[in-house]
C-alpha positions as protocol buffer text, in pm:
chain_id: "A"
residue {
  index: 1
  type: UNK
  ca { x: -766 y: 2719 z: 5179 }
}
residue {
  index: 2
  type: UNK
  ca { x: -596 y: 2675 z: 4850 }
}
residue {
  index: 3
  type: UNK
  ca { x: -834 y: 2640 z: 4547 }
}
residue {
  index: 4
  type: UNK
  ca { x: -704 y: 2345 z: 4238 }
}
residue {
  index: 5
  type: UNK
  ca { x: -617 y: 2466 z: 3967 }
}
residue {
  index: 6
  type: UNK
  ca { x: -693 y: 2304 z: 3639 }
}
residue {
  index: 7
  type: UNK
  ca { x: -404 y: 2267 z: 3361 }
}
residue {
  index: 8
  type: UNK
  ca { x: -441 y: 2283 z: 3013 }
}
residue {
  index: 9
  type: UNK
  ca { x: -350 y: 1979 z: 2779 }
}
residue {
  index: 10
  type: UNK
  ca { x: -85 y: 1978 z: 2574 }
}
residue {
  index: 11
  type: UNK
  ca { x: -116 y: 2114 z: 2217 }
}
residue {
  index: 12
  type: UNK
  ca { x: -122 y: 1847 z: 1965 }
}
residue {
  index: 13
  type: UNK
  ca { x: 142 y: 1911 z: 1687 }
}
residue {
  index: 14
  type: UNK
  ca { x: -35 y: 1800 z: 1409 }
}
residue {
  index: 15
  type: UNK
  ca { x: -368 y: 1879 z: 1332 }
}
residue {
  index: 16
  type: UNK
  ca { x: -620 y: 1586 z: 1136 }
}
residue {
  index: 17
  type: UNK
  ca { x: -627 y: 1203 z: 1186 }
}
residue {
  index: 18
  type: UNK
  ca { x: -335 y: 1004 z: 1190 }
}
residue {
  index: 19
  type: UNK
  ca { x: -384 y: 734 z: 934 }
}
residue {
  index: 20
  type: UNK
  ca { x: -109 y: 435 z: 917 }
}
residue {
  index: 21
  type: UNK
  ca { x: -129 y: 243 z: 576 }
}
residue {
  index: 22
  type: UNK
  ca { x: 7 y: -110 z: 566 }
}
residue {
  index: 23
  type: UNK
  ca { x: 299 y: -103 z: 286 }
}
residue {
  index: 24
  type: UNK
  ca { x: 119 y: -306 z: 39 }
}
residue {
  index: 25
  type: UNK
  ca { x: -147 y: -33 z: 22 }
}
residue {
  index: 26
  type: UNK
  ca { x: 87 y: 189 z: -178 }
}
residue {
  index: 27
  type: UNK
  ca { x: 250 y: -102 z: -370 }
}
residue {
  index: 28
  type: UNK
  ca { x: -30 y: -321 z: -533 }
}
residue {
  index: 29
  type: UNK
  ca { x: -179 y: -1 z: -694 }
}
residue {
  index: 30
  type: UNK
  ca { x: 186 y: 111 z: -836 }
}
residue {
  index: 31
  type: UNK
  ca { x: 217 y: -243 z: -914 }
}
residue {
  index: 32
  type: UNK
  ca { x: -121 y: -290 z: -1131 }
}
residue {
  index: 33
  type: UNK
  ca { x: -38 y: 116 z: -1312 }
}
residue {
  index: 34
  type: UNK
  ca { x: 338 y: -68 z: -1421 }
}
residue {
  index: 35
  type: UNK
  ca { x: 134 y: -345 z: -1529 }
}
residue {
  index: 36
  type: UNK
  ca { x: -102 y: -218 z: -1755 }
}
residue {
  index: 37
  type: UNK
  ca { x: 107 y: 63 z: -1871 }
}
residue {
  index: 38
  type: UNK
  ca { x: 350 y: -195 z: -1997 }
}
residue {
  index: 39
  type: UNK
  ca { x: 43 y: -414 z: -2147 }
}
residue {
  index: 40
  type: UNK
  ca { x: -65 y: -96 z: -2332 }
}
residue {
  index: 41
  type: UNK
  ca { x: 276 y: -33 z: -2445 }
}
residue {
  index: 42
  type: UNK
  ca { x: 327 y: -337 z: -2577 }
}
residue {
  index: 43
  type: UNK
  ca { x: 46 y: -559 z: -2604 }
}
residue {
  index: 44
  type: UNK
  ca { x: 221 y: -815 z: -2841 }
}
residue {
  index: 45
  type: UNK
  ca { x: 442 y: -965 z: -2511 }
}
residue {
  index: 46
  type: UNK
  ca { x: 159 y: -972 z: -2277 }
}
residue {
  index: 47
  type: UNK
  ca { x: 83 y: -1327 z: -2441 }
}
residue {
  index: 48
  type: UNK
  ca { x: 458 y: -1423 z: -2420 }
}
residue {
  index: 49
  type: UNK
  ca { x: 413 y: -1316 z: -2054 }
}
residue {
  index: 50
  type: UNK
  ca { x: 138 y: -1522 z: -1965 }
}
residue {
  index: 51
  type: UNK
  ca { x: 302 y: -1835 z: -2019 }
}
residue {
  index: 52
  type: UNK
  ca { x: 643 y: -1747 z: -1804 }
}
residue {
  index: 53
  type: UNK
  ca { x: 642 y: -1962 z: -1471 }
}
residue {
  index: 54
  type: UNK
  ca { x: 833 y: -1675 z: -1291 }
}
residue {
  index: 55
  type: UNK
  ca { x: 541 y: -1429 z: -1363 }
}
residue {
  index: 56
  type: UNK
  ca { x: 307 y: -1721 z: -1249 }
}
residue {
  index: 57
  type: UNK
  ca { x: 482 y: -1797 z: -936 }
}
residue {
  index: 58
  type: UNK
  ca { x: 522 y: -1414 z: -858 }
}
residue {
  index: 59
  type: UNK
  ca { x: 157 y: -1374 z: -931 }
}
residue {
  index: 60
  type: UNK
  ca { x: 69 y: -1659 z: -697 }
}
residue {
  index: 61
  type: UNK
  ca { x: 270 y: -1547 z: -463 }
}
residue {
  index: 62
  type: UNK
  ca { x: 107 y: -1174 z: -444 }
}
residue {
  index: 63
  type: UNK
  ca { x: -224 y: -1364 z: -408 }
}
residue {
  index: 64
  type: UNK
  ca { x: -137 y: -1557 z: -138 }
}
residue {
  index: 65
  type: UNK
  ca { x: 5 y: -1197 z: 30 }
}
residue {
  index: 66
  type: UNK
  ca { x: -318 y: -1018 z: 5 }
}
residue {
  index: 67
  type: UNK
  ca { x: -516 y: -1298 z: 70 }
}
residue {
  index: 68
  type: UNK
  ca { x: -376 y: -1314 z: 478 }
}
C-alpha cells in the first residue's frame, strides 16, 4: 500500500504585498507639487489664473474625476 505524498507549493517570486494604485493616485499629488511650485514661483499670475475659464473648467473637471 502506497502512502500520499504531499507537494510543496510553489515559491512566490516576489516577496511583500502586492499593492495596485489607481493612476490618479500618482497624478493629483504631482499635479498639486506643479501647482504650488508654480504659485510660489510666481505668485503675481496666480490672480491672472484664477479668472481663466480653461483653468476653471479643467479644475471642475478634476473634481468631478475624484469625486466618482
Amino acid at each position: 500500500m502506497s502512502a500520499p505524498t504531499h507537494t510543496r507549493p510553489p515559491r512566490a517570486t516576489r516577496r511583500g504585498v502586492d499593492i495596485r494604485l489607481p493612476w490618479w493616485a500618482l497624478a493629483l499629488p504631482v499635479l498639486a507639487f506643479v501647482t504650488l511650485l508654480l504659485l510660489i514661483l510666481d505668485p503675481s499670475d496666480a490672480h491672472a489664473a484664477a479668472g481663466e475659464p480653461a483653468i476653471a473648467h479643467l479644475m471642475e473637471w478634476l473634481r468631478q474625476l475624484i469625486a466618482r
